[in-house]
Amino acid sequence: EVQLVESGGGLVQAGGSLRLSCAASGFTIDHYEVGWFRQAPGKEPEGVSCISNNDGTTHYADSVKGRFTISSDGAKNTVYLQMNSLKPEDTAVYYCAGPAHTYGDKCLNKGEYDHWGQGTQVTVSS
């Protein structure tokens, strides 16, 4: 069965960095799109970043471009989200999602995914 397990969240001051990990099982990430989403209390889920591991194409929400970097390690079947220059508005529960087989920035759409991790809390203090 497909499972996605996030880790790496925590409390960080504004301007700091965190690296989130999403360990996947039940599918090989090399052939699929995997995404990171976040949801703050009272807000709709937001697509943050996604990676098409077939060719390494990446996509980012405008709000995180230049600050976040998504990457993958096929040997570990794990997708990462490096988050730099964190802002209080980045505070949310972060989820990874997969597997999707789509194109372009459609991998930023929640509806492309059927499986989700348990989430990891990221809190950025001002």
N, CA, C and O atoms as a MOPAC input file, in Angstrom:
PM7 MOZYME 1SCF
protein

 N      0.83400 1    -1.17600 1     0.00000 1
 C      0.00000 1     0.00000 1     0.00000 1
 C      0.87600 1     1.23700 1     0.00000 1
 O      2.02400 1     1.21100 1     0.44600 1
 N      0.31700 1     2.30800 1    -0.50500 1
 C      1.03300 1     3.57000 1    -0.55100 1
 C      1.02800 1     4.20600 1     0.83300 1
 O     -0.01300 1     4.31600 1     1.48100 1
 N      2.20000 1     4.61500 1     1.26600 1
 C      2.34100 1     5.35200 1     2.51000 1
 C      3.32000 1     6.49300 1     2.30900 1
 O      4.30600 1     6.36500 1     1.58400 1
 N      3.03500 1     7.60400 1     2.95700 1
 C      3.88000 1     8.78300 1     2.92900 1
 C      4.04400 1     9.26400 1     4.35900 1
 O      3.05600 1     9.48100 1     5.06100 1
 N      5.27100 1     9.43100 1     4.78900 1
 C      5.55100 1     9.80900 1     6.16500 1
 C      6.43000 1    11.04700 1     6.16400 1
 O      7.56900 1    11.01000 1     5.69900 1
 N      5.89200 1    12.15000 1     6.68900 1
 C      6.63600 1    13.39900 1     6.77200 1
 C      7.41100 1    13.48000 1     8.08100 1
 O      7.01900 1    12.90000 1     9.09300 1
 N      8.50100 1    14.20200 1     8.03700 1
 C      9.25400 1    14.51600 1     9.23300 1
 C     10.02300 1    15.81000 1     8.99300 1
 O     10.13800 1    16.27700 1     7.86000 1
 N     10.54000 1    16.37500 1    10.06300 1
 C     11.39700 1    17.54100 1     9.95600 1
 C     10.78100 1    18.85900 1    10.36400 1
 O     11.46800 1    19.88100 1    10.37800 1
 N      9.50400 1    18.86100 1    10.69700 1
 C      8.88300 1    20.09600 1    11.12900 1
 C      9.37400 1    20.51600 1    12.49900 1
 O     10.05900 1    19.76500 1    13.19300 1
 N      9.01300 1    21.72200 1    12.87100 1
 C      9.41800 1    22.23800 1    14.16400 1
 C      9.16600 1    23.72000 1    14.26800 1
 O      8.47700 1    24.31500 1    13.43900 1
 N      9.73300 1    24.30300 1    15.29900 1
 C      9.62000 1    25.73500 1    15.57300 1
 C     10.91700 1    26.41500 1    15.18000 1
 O     11.99900 1    25.98400 1    15.57800 1
 N     10.80700 1    27.47300 1    14.40400 1
 C     11.97800 1    28.19900 1    13.94500 1
 C     11.65800 1    29.68700 1    13.92500 1
 O     10.51000 1    30.08100 1    13.71800 1
 N     12.66500 1    30.49800 1    14.13700 1
 C     12.48700 1    31.94000 1    14.06100 1
 C     12.44300 1    32.40100 1    12.60800 1
 O     13.00000 1    31.75800 1    11.71800 1
 N     11.77400 1    33.52000 1    12.39100 1
 C     11.74500 1    34.09900 1    11.05700 1
 C     13.16200 1    34.26800 1    10.52100 1
 O     14.06600 1    34.71200 1    11.22900 1
 N     13.33300 1    33.90400 1     9.25600 1
 C     14.63700 1    33.93600 1     8.63500 1
 C     15.39800 1    32.63500 1     8.72400 1
 O     16.42500 1    32.47100 1     8.06500 1
 N     14.91500 1    31.70800 1     9.52700 1
 C     15.57000 1    30.43300 1     9.69500 1
 C     15.20800 1    29.44000 1     8.61300 1
 O     14.51000 1    29.76300 1     7.65100 1
 N     15.69900 1    28.21800 1     8.79000 1
 C     15.53600 1    27.17400 1     7.78400 1
 C     15.09800 1    25.87000 1     8.42100 1
 O     15.40400 1    25.59100 1     9.58000 1
 N     14.38200 1    25.08400 1     7.65300 1
 C     14.02500 1    23.71800 1     8.00200 1
 C     14.07700 1    22.87800 1     6.74200 1
 O     13.88200 1    23.38600 1     5.63800 1
 N     14.33800 1    21.59800 1     6.90900 1
 C     14.23800 1    20.65200 1     5.81000 1
 C     13.22600 1    19.58800 1     6.16900 1
 O     13.39100 1    18.86800 1     7.15400 1
 N     12.18100 1    19.48800 1     5.37000 1
 C     11.17200 1    18.46700 1     5.54700 1
 C     11.50400 1    17.25900 1     4.68200 1
 O     12.04400 1    17.39100 1     3.58300 1
 N     11.17300 1    16.08500 1     5.19600 1
 C     11.36800 1    14.84400 1     4.45900 1
 C     10.03900 1    14.13300 1     4.29200 1
 O      9.18100 1    14.17800 1     5.17400 1
 N      9.87800 1    13.48300 1     3.16200 1
 C      8.70300 1    12.66400 1     2.88700 1
 C      9.18900 1    11.31300 1     2.40700 1
 O      9.62600 1    11.16800 1     1.26600 1
 N      9.11300 1    10.33300 1     3.27700 1
 C      9.53000 1     8.97700 1     2.94800 1
 C      8.35000 1     8.22400 1     2.35500 1
 O      7.31500 1     8.06400 1     3.00200 1
 N      8.51000 1     7.76900 1     1.13300 1
 C      7.43400 1     7.09800 1     0.41500 1
 C      7.65400 1     5.60000 1     0.39100 1
 O      8.78700 1     5.12200 1     0.32900 1
 N      6.56400 1     4.87200 1     0.44200 1
 C      6.59100 1     3.42600 1     0.25700 1
 C      5.35100 1     3.01500 1    -0.52400 1
 O      4.35600 1     3.74000 1    -0.56000 1
 N      5.42200 1     1.85900 1    -1.14000 1
 C      4.31700 1     1.37500 1    -1.94100 1
 C      4.34900 1     1.83700 1    -3.38500 1
 O      3.55100 1     1.36800 1    -4.19700 1
 N      5.23900 1     2.73300 1    -3.71900 1
 C      5.47100 1     3.15000 1    -5.09600 1
 C      6.86900 1     3.71600 1    -5.19900 1
 O      7.47400 1     4.09200 1    -4.19500 1
 N      7.37300 1     3.77700 1    -6.40200 1
 C      8.70500 1     4.30400 1    -6.66400 1
 C      8.57800 1     5.73900 1    -7.13400 1
 O      7.96200 1     6.00900 1    -8.16500 1
 N      9.15900 1     6.65900 1    -6.37800 1
 C      8.95600 1     8.07000 1    -6.68000 1
 C      9.55300 1     8.46900 1    -8.02500 1
 O      9.15000 1     9.48100 1    -8.59900 1
 N     10.49700 1     7.70100 1    -8.53400 1
 C     11.16800 1     8.05600 1    -9.78300 1
 C     10.20500 1     8.23100 1   -10.94800 1
 O     10.51500 1     8.95100 1   -11.89800 1
 N      9.05600 1     7.59400 1   -10.89400 1
 C      8.14100 1     7.58700 1   -12.02700 1
 C      6.89800 1     8.44100 1   -11.81200 1
 O      5.97400 1     8.38900 1   -12.62400 1
 N      6.85100 1     9.22100 1   -10.74600 1
 C      5.64400 1     9.94300 1   -10.40500 1
 C      5.94500 1    11.35200 1    -9.93200 1
 O      7.07900 1    11.70000 1    -9.60400 1
 N      4.89100 1    12.14500 1    -9.91000 1
 C      4.94400 1    13.45100 1    -9.27800 1
 C      4.62200 1    13.30600 1    -7.79300 1
 O      3.73600 1    12.54300 1    -7.40700 1
 N      5.33900 1    14.03500 1    -6.99000 1
 C      5.10300 1    14.10500 1    -5.55900 1
 C      5.02200 1    15.58000 1    -5.18100 1
 O      5.80000 1    16.39800 1    -5.67200 1
 N      4.08300 1    15.91100 1    -4.31400 1
 C      3.86400 1    17.29900 1    -3.96200 1
 C      3.91900 1    17.55800 1    -2.47400 1
 O      3.71600 1    16.66500 1    -1.65200 1
 N      4.20100 1    18.81100 1    -2.15300 1
 C      4.10300 1    19.32400 1    -0.79700 1
 C      2.96900 1    20.34000 1    -0.74300 1
 O      2.86400 1    21.22400 1    -1.59300 1
 N      2.13700 1    20.19700 1     0.25800 1
 C      1.02100 1    21.09600 1     0.49600 1
 C      1.08000 1    21.57300 1     1.93100 1
 O      1.73700 1    20.96500 1     2.77500 1
 N      0.39200 1    22.65800 1     2.19600 1
 C      0.31900 1    23.14600 1     3.56600 1
 C     -1.06200 1    23.69100 1     3.84000 1
 O     -1.77000 1    24.13100 1     2.93400 1
 N     -1.43400 1    23.65300 1     5.11100 1
 C     -2.71800 1    24.18000 1     5.52700 1
 C     -2.57000 1    24.86500 1     6.86900 1
 O     -2.17600 1    24.25000 1     7.86100 1
 N     -2.88900 1    26.14000 1     6.88500 1
 C     -2.91600 1    26.90700 1     8.11200 1
 C     -4.32300 1    26.87200 1     8.68200 1
 O     -5.28300 1    26.68000 1     7.93500 1
 N     -4.46700 1    27.05200 1     9.99100 1
 C     -5.80400 1    27.03600 1    10.58800 1
 C     -6.73800 1    28.03000 1     9.92200 1
 O     -6.39000 1    29.19700 1     9.74000 1
 N     -7.92400 1    27.56400 1     9.56200 1
 C     -8.92100 1    28.42100 1     8.95800 1
 C     -8.69400 1    28.75200 1     7.50500 1
 O     -9.44100 1    29.54800 1     6.93600 1
 N     -7.68800 1    28.16900 1     6.88500 1
 C     -7.38300 1    28.45700 1     5.49100 1
 C     -7.48100 1    27.19600 1     4.64100 1
 O     -7.41200 1    26.07600 1     5.14700 1
 N     -7.64200 1    27.40400 1     3.36000 1
 C     -7.69000 1    26.28900 1     2.43000 1
 C     -6.30400 1    25.70400 1     2.22300 1
 O     -5.30400 1    26.41500 1     2.32600 1
 N     -6.23800 1    24.40000 1     1.92700 1
 C     -4.93100 1    23.82400 1     1.60400 1
 C     -4.30500 1    24.52200 1     0.40700 1
 O     -4.99900 1    24.92900 1    -0.52600 1
 N     -3.00200 1    24.65300 1     0.44500 1
 C     -2.25800 1    25.35700 1    -0.58000 1
 C     -1.14600 1    24.47500 1    -1.12200 1
 O     -0.37100 1    23.90300 1    -0.35500 1
 N     -1.06800 1    24.36500 1    -2.42900 1
 C      0.05400 1    23.68100 1    -3.04200 1
 C      1.31300 1    24.50700 1    -2.90200 1
 O      1.33600 1    25.67700 1    -3.28300 1
 N      2.35400 1    23.91200 1    -2.36300 1
 C      3.60900 1    24.60800 1    -2.09600 1
 C      4.64000 1    24.32000 1    -3.18100 1
 O      5.22800 1    25.23900 1    -3.75100 1
 N      4.85300 1    23.05000 1    -3.45700 1
 C      5.85700 1    22.65400 1    -4.42500 1
 C      5.58300 1    21.22700 1    -4.86200 1
 O      4.95300 1    20.45300 1    -4.14000 1
 N      6.05900 1    20.88600 1    -6.04600 1
 C      5.95200 1    19.51600 1    -6.51100 1
 C      7.10600 1    19.22300 1    -7.44300 1
 O      7.72100 1    20.12500 1    -8.01100 1
 N      7.38300 1    17.94200 1    -7.58400 1
 C      8.47900 1    17.50500 1    -8.42900 1
 C      8.01500 1    16.35700 1    -9.30300 1
 O      7.37100 1    15.41800 1    -8.83600 1
 N      8.35200 1    16.44800 1   -10.57600 1
 C      8.12000 1    15.36200 1   -11.51200 1
 C      9.41100 1    14.57700 1   -11.60300 1
 O     10.35100 1    14.97900 1   -12.28800 1
 N      9.44700 1    13.46400 1   -10.91100 1
 C     10.69800 1    12.72300 1   -10.80300 1
 C     11.09300 1    12.00800 1   -12.08500 1
 O     12.21600 1    11.51700 1   -12.19500 1
 N     10.19100 1    11.94200 1   -13.05300 1
 C     10.54400 1    11.39000 1   -14.34200 1
 C     11.64600 1    12.20500 1   -15.01700 1
 O     12.56300 1    11.64700 1   -15.62000 1
 N     11.54700 1    13.52600 1   -14.90900 1
 C     12.53100 1    14.38900 1   -15.55200 1
 C     13.11000 1    15.44700 1   -14.62100 1
 O     13.93800 1    16.25300 1   -15.04600 1
 N     12.69000 1    15.45600 1   -13.36500 1
 C     13.21100 1    16.40000 1   -12.40500 1
 C     12.59100 1    17.77500 1   -12.44900 1
 O     13.05700 1    18.67800 1   -11.75400 1
 N     11.55400 1    17.96400 1   -13.24300 1
 C     10.88400 1    19.25600 1   -13.31900 1
 C     10.26000 1    19.61000 1   -11.97900 1
 O      9.62400 1    18.77000 1   -11.34300 1
 N     10.43700 1    20.83300 1   -11.55900 1
 C      9.90500 1    21.29900 1   -10.28600 1
 C      9.00400 1    22.50200 1   -10.48500 1
 O      9.13700 1    23.25300 1   -11.45100 1
 N      8.08300 1    22.66700 1    -9.54900 1
 C      7.14900 1    23.78600 1    -9.57200 1
 C      6.98000 1    24.30700 1    -8.15900 1
 O      7.07600 1    23.55800 1    -7.18700 1
 N      6.72400 1    25.61200 1    -8.05900 1
 C      6.60200 1    26.25600 1    -6.76700 1
 C      5.46700 1    27.26200 1    -6.77900 1
 O      5.20500 1    27.92400 1    -7.78300 1
 N      4.80500 1    27.36100 1    -5.64400 1
 C      3.88500 1    28.46600 1    -5.45900 1
 C      4.65100 1    29.77900 1    -5.47200 1
 O      5.79800 1    29.84500 1    -5.03000 1
 N      4.00500 1    30.82700 1    -5.98400 1
 C      4.67200 1    32.12200 1    -6.04800 1
 C      5.16200 1    32.58100 1    -4.67700 1
 O      6.18800 1    33.25300 1    -4.57600 1
 N      4.43900 1    32.22300 1    -3.63500 1
 C      4.76500 1    32.68600 1    -2.30200 1
 C      6.06000 1    32.10100 1    -1.74700 1
 O      6.60500 1    32.62500 1    -0.77600 1
 N      6.56000 1    31.02200 1    -2.35000 1
 C      7.76200 1    30.38300 1    -1.82600 1
 C      8.90600 1    30.35900 1    -2.82200 1
 O      9.99300 1    29.88900 1    -2.48800 1
 N      8.69600 1    30.84900 1    -4.02400 1
 C      9.75400 1    30.83900 1    -5.03300 1
 C     10.97600 1    31.60300 1    -4.53500 1
 O     10.86700 1    32.69600 1    -3.97900 1
 N     12.12300 1    31.00600 1    -4.74700 1
 C     13.36100 1    31.61700 1    -4.31100 1
 C     13.73700 1    31.31000 1    -2.88800 1
 O     14.85800 1    31.59400 1    -2.46700 1
 N     12.81400 1    30.72900 1    -2.13000 1
 C     13.07700 1    30.39900 1    -0.73300 1
 C     13.05600 1    28.89200 1    -0.47000 1
 O     13.82900 1    28.39200 1     0.34700 1
 N     12.17900 1    28.17600 1    -1.15700 1
 C     12.03000 1    26.73500 1    -0.95600 1
 C     12.60700 1    25.98500 1    -2.14400 1
 O     12.56600 1    26.46800 1    -3.27500 1
 N     13.14400 1    24.80100 1    -1.87900 1
 C     13.67000 1    23.94100 1    -2.92300 1
 C     13.21000 1    22.51400 1    -2.68000 1
 O     13.41700 1    21.96300 1    -1.59900 1
 N     12.58800 1    21.92100 1    -3.68300 1
 C     12.17600 1    20.53100 1    -3.59700 1
 C     13.21900 1    19.66500 1    -4.29500 1
 O     13.79000 1    20.06100 1    -5.31100 1
 N     13.45800 1    18.48900 1    -3.74400 1
 C     14.41100 1    17.56300 1    -4.33200 1
 C     14.00500 1    16.14600 1    -3.97000 1
 O     13.11000 1    15.93500 1    -3.15100 1
 N     14.66400 1    15.18300 1    -4.58300 1
 C     14.34100 1    13.79200 1    -4.30600 1
 C     15.59800 1    12.95100 1    -4.28700 1
 O     16.61100 1    13.29500 1    -4.89600 1
 N     15.51100 1    11.85400 1    -3.58200 1
 C     16.59100 1    10.87900 1    -3.50000 1
 C     15.97400 1     9.53100 1    -3.83800 1
 O     15.30800 1     8.91900 1    -3.00300 1
 N     16.19600 1     9.07000 1    -5.06100 1
 C     15.59600 1     7.82100 1    -5.49200 1
 C     16.04500 1     6.62900 1    -4.67900 1
 O     15.25700 1     5.71700 1    -4.43200 1
 N     17.30800 1     6.62100 1    -4.25600 1
 C     17.81900 1     5.49800 1    -3.47600 1
 C     17.07700 1     5.35300 1    -2.16100 1
 O     16.88500 1     4.24000 1    -1.67200 1
 N     16.65800 1     6.47400 1    -1.58600 1
 C     15.91400 1     6.46300 1    -0.33400 1
 C     14.40600 1     6.55400 1    -0.54400 1
 O     13.63600 1     6.47600 1     0.41300 1
 N     13.98600 1     6.72100 1    -1.80500 1
 C     12.57000 1     6.88700 1    -2.12200 1
 C     11.95500 1     7.99800 1    -1.26900 1
 O     10.86600 1     7.85100 1    -0.71300 1
 N     12.67900 1     9.10400 1    -1.18500 1
 C     12.31000 1    10.19500 1    -0.30200 1
 C     12.35300 1    11.51900 1    -1.06100 1
 O     13.24900 1    11.75700 1    -1.87100 1
 N     11.38100 1    12.36400 1    -0.78700 1
 C     11.31700 1    13.71400 1    -1.33000 1
 C     11.53900 1    14.69900 1    -0.19300 1
 O     11.03700 1    14.50800 1     0.91500 1
 N     12.28700 1    15.74500 1    -0.47300 1
 C     12.63600 1    16.73400 1     0.52700 1
 C     12.09100 1    18.10400 1     0.14300 1
 O     11.86500 1    18.39500 1    -1.03200 1
 N     11.88800 1    18.92200 1     1.14000 1
 C     11.56300 1    20.31900 1     0.92300 1
 C     12.47000 1    21.15200 1     1.81900 1
 O     12.27900 1    21.21700 1     3.03300 1
 N     13.45000 1    21.78000 1     1.20500 1
 C     14.33500 1    22.68200 1     1.92300 1
 C     13.68100 1    24.04700 1     1.97400 1
 O     13.38000 1    24.63400 1     0.93400 1
 N     13.46000 1    24.55400 1     3.16600 1
 C     12.76900 1    25.81500 1     3.36600 1
 C     13.72900 1    26.79700 1     4.01000 1
 O     14.15900 1    26.60500 1     5.14800 1
 N     14.06100 1    27.84100 1     3.28600 1
 C     14.95400 1    28.88000 1     3.76600 1
 C     14.20100 1    30.19400 1     3.89000 1
 O     13.11100 1    30.35400 1     3.34200 1
 N     14.79200 1    31.12400 1     4.61200 1
 C     14.21400 1    32.45500 1     4.78900 1
 C     12.75300 1    32.37600 1     5.20100 1
 O     11.89700 1    33.05400 1     4.63300 1
 N     12.48000 1    31.55000 1     6.18600 1
 C     11.10300 1    31.30500 1     6.58900 1
 C     10.45800 1    32.55400 1     7.16200 1
 O     11.09900 1    33.36800 1     7.82700 1
 N      9.17200 1    32.67700 1     6.88200 1
 C      8.36200 1    33.79900 1     7.32300 1
 C      7.22800 1    33.30100 1     8.19700 1
 O      6.82200 1    32.14600 1     8.06800 1
 N      6.70100 1    34.14100 1     9.08700 1
 C      5.56300 1    33.70400 1     9.90100 1
 C      4.39600 1    33.17800 1     9.07200 1
 O      3.69600 1    32.26800 1     9.51500 1
 N      4.17300 1    33.72200 1     7.89200 1
 C      3.08200 1    33.25600 1     7.05800 1
 C      3.30800 1    31.86200 1     6.48700 1
 O      2.40000 1    31.29200 1     5.88300 1
 N      4.50000 1    31.30500 1     6.66600 1
 C      4.75200 1    29.92400 1     6.28800 1
 C      4.24700 1    28.93800 1     7.33300 1
 O      4.25300 1    27.73000 1     7.09500 1
 N      3.81500 1    29.43200 1     8.47500 1
 C      3.33000 1    28.56600 1     9.54200 1
 C      2.11700 1    27.77200 1     9.06900 1
 O      1.13100 1    28.34900 1     8.61000 1
 N      2.19000 1    26.46000 1     9.18000 1
 C      1.12100 1    25.58800 1     8.71600 1
 C      1.49400 1    24.15300 1     9.02900 1
 O      2.62300 1    23.86200 1     9.42300 1
 N      0.53500 1    23.26500 1     8.85200 1
 C      0.83200 1    21.84500 1     8.78900 1
 C      1.18400 1    21.52000 1     7.34700 1
 O      0.42800 1    21.82900 1     6.42700 1
 N      2.32300 1    20.90300 1     7.16400 1
 C      2.80900 1    20.55800 1     5.83500 1
 C      2.57500 1    19.07200 1     5.56800 1
 O      2.89700 1    18.21900 1     6.39500 1
 N      2.01800 1    18.78700 1     4.41600 1
 C      1.71000 1    17.42900 1     4.00200 1
 C      2.41800 1    17.11500 1     2.68700 1
 O      2.53900 1    17.97500 1     1.81400 1
 N      2.88000 1    15.88400 1     2.55700 1
 C      3.29400 1    15.43100 1     1.24300 1
 C      2.21200 1    14.53900 1     0.66500 1
 O      1.45100 1    13.89800 1     1.39000 1
 N      2.16300 1    14.51300 1    -0.64800 1
 C      1.11300 1    13.80300 1    -1.35100 1
 C      1.68300 1    13.09700 1    -2.57700 1
 O      2.61900 1    13.58400 1    -3.21200 1
 N      1.11200 1    11.95800 1    -2.89500 1
 C      1.52700 1    11.21300 1    -4.06800 1
 C      0.72300 1     9.94000 1    -4.21400 1
 O     -0.15800 1     9.67000 1    -3.39700 1
 N      1.00000 1     9.16900 1    -5.21600 1
 C      1.72400 1     9.54100 1    -6.42600 1
 C      0.77000 1    10.11800 1    -7.46300 1
 O     -0.38600 1     9.70400 1    -7.54600 1
 N      1.24400 1    11.05300 1    -8.23600 1
 C      0.47200 1    11.60300 1    -9.33200 1
 C      1.22700 1    11.39500 1   -10.62800 1
 O      2.45400 1    11.29700 1   -10.63600 1
 N      0.49500 1    11.33100 1   -11.71200 1
 C      1.07600 1    11.26400 1   -13.04400 1
 C      0.37400 1    12.31100 1   -13.87800 1
 O     -0.67300 1    12.05600 1   -14.47400 1
 N      0.95900 1    13.48100 1   -13.91100 1
 C      0.33900 1    14.61000 1   -14.57100 1
 C      1.40500 1    15.39100 1   -15.33200 1
 O      2.46500 1    14.85200 1   -15.64900 1
 N      1.13000 1    16.64800 1   -15.62200 1
 C      2.06100 1    17.44900 1   -16.40500 1
 C      2.04300 1    18.88600 1   -15.92000 1
 O      1.08300 1    19.33200 1   -15.29100 1
 N      3.09000 1    19.59000 1   -16.21200 1
 C      3.18800 1    20.99400 1   -15.86200 1
 C      2.96200 1    21.21900 1   -14.38500 1
 O      3.29700 1    20.37800 1   -13.55100 1
 N      2.38500 1    22.37300 1   -14.07000 1
 C      2.15900 1    22.72500 1   -12.67700 1
 C      0.85600 1    22.16700 1   -12.12600 1
 O      0.43300 1    22.56300 1   -11.04000 1
 N      0.21000 1    21.25700 1   -12.84800 1
 C     -0.96600 1    20.58500 1   -12.30200 1
 C     -0.63600 1    19.81800 1   -11.03400 1
 O     -1.52700 1    19.54700 1   -10.22900 1
 N      0.62300 1    19.46600 1   -10.84100 1
 C      1.00100 1    18.75200 1    -9.62800 1
 C      0.90100 1    19.62000 1    -8.37800 1
 O      1.09000 1    19.12200 1    -7.26900 1
 N      0.60800 1    20.90000 1    -8.53800 1
 C      0.32100 1    21.77300 1    -7.40800 1
 C     -1.14700 1    21.74000 1    -7.00400 1
 O     -1.54100 1    22.40800 1    -6.04700 1
 N     -1.95600 1    20.97400 1    -7.72000 1
 C     -3.38100 1    20.87700 1    -7.42100 1
 C     -3.64300 1    19.68500 1    -6.51800 1
 O     -3.21800 1    18.56800 1    -6.81300 1
 N     -4.33100 1    19.92000 1    -5.43900 1
 C     -4.63100 1    18.88300 1    -4.45300 1
 C     -5.35400 1    17.69700 1    -5.06700 1
 O     -5.13000 1    16.55500 1    -4.66600 1
 N     -6.22200 1    17.96000 1    -6.04200 1
 C     -7.02900 1    16.91300 1    -6.63200 1
 C     -6.26500 1    15.88600 1    -7.43000 1
 O     -6.82700 1    14.85600 1    -7.80300 1
 N     -5.00600 1    16.13600 1    -7.70300 1
 C     -4.18800 1    15.19000 1    -8.45700 1
 C     -3.72300 1    14.01100 1    -7.60800 1
 O     -3.18500 1    13.04200 1    -8.14200 1
 N     -3.92000 1    14.08000 1    -6.31700 1
 C     -3.34200 1    13.09500 1    -5.40900 1
 C     -4.40800 1    12.32000 1    -4.65500 1
 O     -5.45800 1    12.85700 1    -4.30400 1
 N     -4.12200 1    11.05600 1    -4.41500 1
 C     -5.02400 1    10.18700 1    -3.66900 1
 C     -4.48000 1     9.78600 1    -2.30300 1
 O     -5.22700 1     9.27700 1    -1.46700 1
 N     -3.19900 1    10.00700 1    -2.06900 1
 C     -2.57700 1     9.57700 1    -0.83000 1
 C     -1.83400 1    10.73300 1    -0.18900 1
 O     -1.19200 1    11.54000 1    -0.86100 1
 N     -1.94200 1    10.78700 1     1.12600 1
 C     -1.38600 1    11.89300 1     1.88600 1
 C     -0.69000 1    11.39500 1     3.13400 1
 O     -1.08900 1    10.39100 1     3.72300 1
 N      0.34800 1    12.09900 1     3.53000 1
 C      0.99500 1    11.80400 1     4.78600 1
 C      0.21600 1    12.35700 1     5.95700 1
 O     -0.83800 1    12.97100 1     5.79100 1
 N      0.74800 1    12.13200 1     7.14200 1
 C      0.06300 1    12.54300 1     8.36600 1
 C      0.24400 1    14.02100 1     8.67500 1
 O     -0.48800 1    14.57400 1     9.49600 1
 N      1.19400 1    14.65600 1     8.04100 1
 C      1.46600 1    16.06100 1     8.26100 1
 C      2.52800 1    16.30000 1     9.30900 1
 O      2.69300 1    15.51200 1    10.24000 1
 N      3.24800 1    17.39700 1     9.14800 1
 C      4.23600 1    17.82100 1    10.12300 1
 C      4.09100 1    19.32300 1    10.32400 1
 O      3.99200 1    20.08700 1     9.36300 1
 N      4.08000 1    19.73100 1    11.58500 1
 C      3.82600 1    21.12900 1    11.91900 1
 C      5.07800 1    21.96300 1    11.73500 1
 O      6.15300 1    21.60900 1    12.22000 1
 N      4.92900 1    23.07100 1    11.03300 1
 C      5.97900 1    24.07700 1    10.90800 1
 C      5.45800 1    25.36200 1    11.51600 1
 O      4.41800 1    25.87300 1    11.10100 1
 N      6.17000 1    25.88100 1    12.48900 1
 C      5.79400 1    27.12600 1    13.13900 1
 C      6.95700 1    28.09900 1    13.04300 1
 O      8.07300 1    27.79400 1    13.46400 1
 N      6.68800 1    29.26600 1    12.48900 1
 C      7.70800 1    30.29300 1    12.31300 1
 C      7.33000 1    31.47400 1    13.18500 1
 O      6.27800 1    32.08300 1    12.99200 1
 N      8.17600 1    31.79800 1    14.13700 1
 C      7.91400 1    32.89400 1    15.04800 1
 C      8.50700 1    34.18800 1    14.50500 1
 O      9.52800 1    34.18100 1    13.81700 1
 N      7.85200 1    35.28800 1    14.82300 1
 C      8.29600 1    36.59200 1    14.36600 1
 C      9.22100 1    37.24200 1    15.37700 1
 O      9.69500 1    38.35600 1    15.15300 1

